[in-house]
C-alpha cells in the first residue's frame, strides 16, 4: 500500500473527483478525512469508505471561509493526530457566458471557492507540516487554466492562479520537506461538466459533449479515477523528487 499509516484530508470529497481521490487514498492505506460543504454527500463518501473496511471521517466545511478551513484541519489532527497529505480538490464551475455577463458577485464567489480556499488551507496546514518534518499538498487545478475555453473567464483565471500559487508555495516549502504540486484535469465525466452548459446546450447534451470531445486529442473524457491515480502518484514516495509541477491529465488537450 502506497499510503500506509498516512493521514489525508481531501476537500470537495462528497462527489466526483474528490470522492475518487478519497476512496483511492483510503484503499492505499491512508486514514482519510472527507471534507465537503454538503453533509449528505460527504457522509455518504465517508460511510462508503468505511463499509469497504478502510478508515474515514466526515467534516462539513465551506472552504471559502478561513474559520471552516481551520476547523477541518483541527478536526483531522484531533481524530488522527497529524496531517500528512492535504488535497485541495473543492471547486465550482460557471455557466459559459461572455465577460460582460459575469457579475462581480459571481467573480468573487468563484475566486473564493477555487483560489482563496487553496491559500487558506495552505496557510494553516504548511506550518503544521513544517513542525511534523514534512508533508504533501496536492491542488486540483484545470486544463482551463492552461488553455482557456471561450466563456469561462472567471473559472479559467481562478485555475491558472491555483497553478501559479502551487509553484510559489512549492519554492517556499521545499526546504521543509514539503512537496506541493497541482493536477490539471481535462473535462471530466462528473456532474460539473453539465453545470457549465447553458440552457441551450442542455437541450442537446450529447451534441455538446461531442463538440467538447473533438478538442481532446485522445478522444474521451477523463474519469474521476484518472485524476485519483495522478493524485496517488503525487502523494506517494514514487514522487519523492517531484515538487512545484502541474500535472495535466488531459488527453493531450493542453498541447
Short mmCIF file of C-alpha atoms in Angstrom, two decimals:
data_model
loop_
_atom_site.label_atom_id
_atom_site.label_comp_id
_atom_site.label_asym_id
_atom_site.label_seq_id
_atom_site.Cartn_x
_atom_site.Cartn_y
_atom_site.Cartn_z
CA UNK A 1 0.00 0.00 0.00
CA UNK A 2 1.44 3.33 -1.10
CA UNK A 3 -0.06 5.45 1.71
CA UNK A 4 0.06 3.09 4.68
CA UNK A 5 -0.29 4.95 8.01
CA UNK A 6 -0.65 8.33 6.29
CA UNK A 7 -3.40 10.82 7.16
CA UNK A 8 -5.05 12.64 4.26
CA UNK A 9 -7.56 15.49 4.14
CA UNK A 10 -9.48 15.74 0.86
CA UNK A 11 -11.77 18.71 0.23
CA UNK A 12 -14.81 18.51 -2.03
CA UNK A 13 -14.81 14.76 -1.47
CA UNK A 14 -18.57 14.31 -1.49
CA UNK A 15 -18.69 13.55 -5.20
CA UNK A 16 -16.78 13.37 -8.46
CA UNK A 17 -13.00 13.73 -8.46
CA UNK A 18 -12.75 14.32 -4.71
CA UNK A 19 -14.73 11.19 -3.92
CA UNK A 20 -12.48 9.14 -6.21
CA UNK A 21 -9.33 10.58 -4.61
CA UNK A 22 -10.55 9.97 -1.05
CA UNK A 23 -11.54 6.40 -1.92
CA UNK A 24 -8.24 5.54 -3.60
CA UNK A 25 -6.20 7.11 -0.80
CA UNK A 26 -8.12 5.00 1.74
CA UNK A 27 -7.67 1.87 -0.36
CA UNK A 28 -3.93 2.55 -0.37
CA UNK A 29 -3.79 2.66 3.42
CA UNK A 30 -4.44 6.29 4.36
CA UNK A 31 -6.78 7.44 7.08
CA UNK A 32 -8.96 9.93 5.24
CA UNK A 33 -10.91 12.98 6.33
CA UNK A 34 -13.67 13.71 3.83
CA UNK A 35 -14.46 17.44 3.77
CA UNK A 36 -17.46 18.75 1.86
CA UNK A 37 -20.00 21.55 2.15
CA UNK A 38 -22.83 19.05 1.52
CA UNK A 39 -23.29 16.92 4.66
CA UNK A 40 -25.33 14.23 2.92
CA UNK A 41 -22.82 13.63 0.14
CA UNK A 42 -19.80 13.98 2.40
CA UNK A 43 -21.10 11.50 4.96
CA UNK A 44 -22.05 9.14 2.13
CA UNK A 45 -18.45 9.11 0.89
CA UNK A 46 -17.07 8.51 4.39
CA UNK A 47 -19.59 5.71 5.02
CA UNK A 48 -18.79 4.07 1.69
CA UNK A 49 -15.08 4.07 2.54
CA UNK A 50 -15.74 2.60 6.00
CA UNK A 51 -18.02 -0.07 4.55
CA UNK A 52 -15.08 -1.16 2.39
CA UNK A 53 -13.07 -1.78 5.56
CA UNK A 54 -10.98 1.39 5.40
CA UNK A 55 -10.81 4.40 7.72
CA UNK A 56 -12.59 7.71 7.06
CA UNK A 57 -14.33 10.56 8.87
CA UNK A 58 -16.53 13.35 7.53
CA UNK A 59 -16.32 17.04 8.41
CA UNK A 60 -18.56 19.74 6.96
CA UNK A 61 -16.62 22.67 5.57
CA UNK A 62 -17.10 25.74 3.40
CA UNK A 63 -13.54 26.13 2.13
CA UNK A 64 -14.08 29.78 1.20
CA UNK A 65 -14.19 30.60 4.94
CA UNK A 66 -11.00 30.68 7.00
CA UNK A 67 -12.80 29.52 10.14
CA UNK A 68 -14.07 26.41 8.34
CA UNK A 69 -10.60 25.67 6.94
CA UNK A 70 -9.17 25.88 10.46
CA UNK A 71 -11.98 23.67 11.76
CA UNK A 72 -11.42 20.85 9.25
CA UNK A 73 -7.65 20.83 9.78
CA UNK A 74 -8.07 20.83 13.56
CA UNK A 75 -10.63 18.03 13.17
CA UNK A 76 -8.08 15.98 11.20
CA UNK A 77 -5.43 16.47 13.87
CA UNK A 78 -7.88 15.66 16.67
CA UNK A 79 -9.08 12.43 15.03
CA UNK A 80 -5.79 11.11 13.66
CA UNK A 81 -3.01 13.08 15.38
CA UNK A 82 -1.37 14.54 12.27
CA UNK A 83 -1.82 15.73 8.69
CA UNK A 84 0.42 14.15 6.07
CA UNK A 85 -1.48 14.92 2.86
CA UNK A 86 -3.71 17.87 2.01
CA UNK A 87 -5.64 17.57 -1.25
CA UNK A 88 -7.37 20.80 -2.23
CA UNK A 89 -9.98 19.50 -4.64
CA UNK A 90 -13.07 21.57 -3.76
CA UNK A 91 -14.15 23.86 -6.57
CA UNK A 92 -17.08 25.25 -8.50
CA UNK A 93 -17.79 25.80 -12.18
CA UNK A 94 -19.57 28.60 -14.02
CA UNK A 95 -22.11 28.57 -16.81
CA UNK A 96 -20.45 29.56 -20.09
CA UNK A 97 -21.07 33.25 -20.77
CA UNK A 98 -19.28 36.33 -22.13
CA UNK A 99 -17.30 38.52 -19.73
CA UNK A 100 -19.94 41.28 -19.78
CA UNK A 101 -22.40 38.85 -18.19
CA UNK A 102 -20.08 37.92 -15.31
CA UNK A 103 -21.21 39.78 -12.20
CA UNK A 104 -18.81 40.96 -9.54
CA UNK A 105 -20.55 38.61 -7.12
CA UNK A 106 -20.00 35.59 -9.39
CA UNK A 107 -16.36 36.52 -9.95
CA UNK A 108 -15.75 36.87 -6.21
CA UNK A 109 -17.54 33.61 -5.41
CA UNK A 110 -15.52 31.62 -7.94
CA UNK A 111 -12.26 33.14 -6.70
CA UNK A 112 -13.21 32.45 -3.09
CA UNK A 113 -14.02 28.77 -3.59
CA UNK A 114 -11.45 27.88 -6.25
CA UNK A 115 -8.47 30.05 -5.28
CA UNK A 116 -8.77 31.64 -1.85
CA UNK A 117 -9.52 28.22 -0.37
CA UNK A 118 -6.12 26.93 -1.51
CA UNK A 119 -4.40 29.94 0.06
CA UNK A 120 -6.31 29.50 3.32
CA UNK A 121 -5.74 25.76 3.73
CA UNK A 122 -2.05 26.05 2.83
CA UNK A 123 -1.61 28.98 5.21
CA UNK A 124 -2.93 26.79 8.02
CA UNK A 125 -1.51 23.39 7.02
CA UNK A 126 2.04 24.29 5.99
CA UNK A 127 3.15 25.39 9.50
CA UNK A 128 1.77 22.11 10.84
CA UNK A 129 3.68 20.15 8.21
CA UNK A 130 6.85 22.10 8.99
CA UNK A 131 6.51 21.14 12.65
CA UNK A 132 5.93 17.49 11.69
CA UNK A 133 9.03 17.44 9.49
CA UNK A 134 7.26 17.28 6.14
CA UNK A 135 4.07 16.79 4.20
CA UNK A 136 2.39 16.82 0.82
CA UNK A 137 -0.08 19.24 -0.77
CA UNK A 138 -1.96 18.47 -3.98
CA UNK A 139 -4.08 21.19 -5.58
CA UNK A 140 -6.63 20.27 -8.23
CA UNK A 141 -6.46 22.94 -10.93
CA UNK A 142 -7.78 22.58 -14.51
CA UNK A 143 -6.63 22.44 -18.10
CA UNK A 144 -8.78 25.58 -18.46
CA UNK A 145 -6.01 27.36 -16.60
CA UNK A 146 -3.56 26.31 -19.32
CA UNK A 147 -5.72 26.57 -22.45
CA UNK A 148 -8.87 28.54 -21.62
CA UNK A 149 -12.14 27.95 -23.40
CA UNK A 150 -14.27 30.88 -24.50
CA UNK A 151 -16.88 31.96 -21.97
CA UNK A 152 -15.12 30.72 -18.84
CA UNK A 153 -13.03 33.77 -17.93
CA UNK A 154 -13.52 33.67 -14.15
CA UNK A 155 -13.13 29.90 -13.89
CA UNK A 156 -10.03 29.85 -16.11
CA UNK A 157 -8.43 32.74 -14.22
CA UNK A 158 -9.05 31.05 -10.87
CA UNK A 159 -7.47 27.80 -12.00
CA UNK A 160 -4.47 29.46 -13.64
CA UNK A 161 -3.86 31.25 -10.35
CA UNK A 162 -4.07 27.95 -8.45
CA UNK A 163 -1.30 26.55 -10.63
CA UNK A 164 0.92 29.60 -10.08
CA UNK A 165 0.20 29.66 -6.34
CA UNK A 166 1.20 26.00 -6.21
CA UNK A 167 4.60 26.78 -7.72
CA UNK A 168 5.16 29.76 -5.42
CA UNK A 169 4.35 27.72 -2.32
CA UNK A 170 6.46 24.78 -3.52
CA UNK A 171 9.52 27.05 -3.57
CA UNK A 172 8.76 28.29 -0.05
CA UNK A 173 8.17 24.86 1.42
CA UNK A 174 10.78 22.71 -0.35
CA UNK A 175 13.47 23.10 2.32
CA UNK A 176 10.99 21.86 4.93
CA UNK A 177 10.45 18.50 3.19
CA UNK A 178 7.03 19.61 1.96
CA UNK A 179 6.12 18.81 -1.65
CA UNK A 180 3.41 20.87 -3.33
CA UNK A 181 2.05 20.04 -6.79
CA UNK A 182 -1.08 20.58 -8.85
CA UNK A 183 -3.11 18.48 -11.26
CA UNK A 184 -4.91 19.93 -14.30
CA UNK A 185 -7.73 17.65 -15.44
CA UNK A 186 -9.42 17.96 -18.80
CA UNK A 187 -13.25 17.87 -18.95
CA UNK A 188 -14.14 15.05 -16.58
CA UNK A 189 -17.22 12.85 -16.59
CA UNK A 190 -18.83 14.36 -13.47
CA UNK A 191 -21.95 16.49 -12.84
CA UNK A 192 -19.75 19.61 -13.04
CA UNK A 193 -19.45 19.08 -16.80
CA UNK A 194 -23.14 19.84 -17.28
CA UNK A 195 -23.01 22.64 -14.69
CA UNK A 196 -21.02 24.64 -17.24
CA UNK A 197 -23.59 24.22 -20.01
CA UNK A 198 -26.05 26.93 -20.99
CA UNK A 199 -29.76 26.08 -21.19
CA UNK A 200 -29.38 25.85 -24.96
CA UNK A 201 -26.51 23.39 -24.62
CA UNK A 202 -28.51 21.29 -22.16
CA UNK A 203 -31.25 20.88 -24.76
CA UNK A 204 -28.86 18.59 -26.62
CA UNK A 205 -26.27 17.41 -24.12
CA UNK A 206 -24.82 14.71 -26.37
CA UNK A 207 -24.11 17.16 -29.20
CA UNK A 208 -22.41 19.49 -26.72
CA UNK A 209 -20.32 16.64 -25.33
CA UNK A 210 -19.25 15.61 -28.83
CA UNK A 211 -18.14 19.19 -29.50
CA UNK A 212 -16.00 19.14 -26.35
CA UNK A 213 -14.63 15.68 -27.17
CA UNK A 214 -13.46 16.95 -30.55
CA UNK A 215 -10.99 19.24 -28.71
CA UNK A 216 -9.42 16.37 -26.73
CA UNK A 217 -6.84 14.56 -28.90
CA UNK A 218 -7.23 11.24 -27.10
CA UNK A 219 -10.96 11.36 -27.88
CA UNK A 220 -12.52 10.72 -24.48
CA UNK A 221 -13.44 12.47 -21.26
CA UNK A 222 -11.36 11.91 -18.16
CA UNK A 223 -12.88 9.75 -15.45
CA UNK A 224 -12.60 10.73 -11.77
CA UNK A 225 -10.41 7.67 -11.25
CA UNK A 226 -7.88 9.02 -13.77
CA UNK A 227 -7.38 12.10 -11.62
CA UNK A 228 -7.27 10.00 -8.45
CA UNK A 229 -4.41 7.91 -9.85
CA UNK A 230 -2.44 11.07 -10.61
CA UNK A 231 -3.09 12.32 -7.08
CA UNK A 232 -1.93 8.99 -5.65
CA UNK A 233 1.33 9.26 -7.57
CA UNK A 234 1.97 12.77 -6.25
CA UNK A 235 1.04 11.72 -2.69
CA UNK A 236 3.32 8.67 -2.70
CA UNK A 237 7.04 8.10 -2.37
CA UNK A 238 7.07 7.43 -6.13
CA UNK A 239 7.05 11.24 -6.47
CA UNK A 240 9.64 11.96 -3.77
CA UNK A 241 11.63 14.19 -6.15
CA UNK A 242 8.60 15.94 -7.61
CA UNK A 243 7.55 19.38 -6.39
CA UNK A 244 6.25 22.55 -7.99
CA UNK A 245 4.86 20.86 -11.09
CA UNK A 246 1.46 20.96 -12.71
CA UNK A 247 0.47 17.52 -13.99
CA UNK A 248 -2.02 17.73 -16.87
CA UNK A 249 -4.36 14.74 -17.02
CA UNK A 250 -5.91 15.96 -20.21
CA UNK A 251 -5.63 13.51 -23.09
CA UNK A 252 -3.43 15.96 -24.96
CA UNK A 253 -5.78 18.96 -24.64
CA UNK A 254 -3.01 21.31 -23.43
CA UNK A 255 -0.61 20.51 -26.29
#
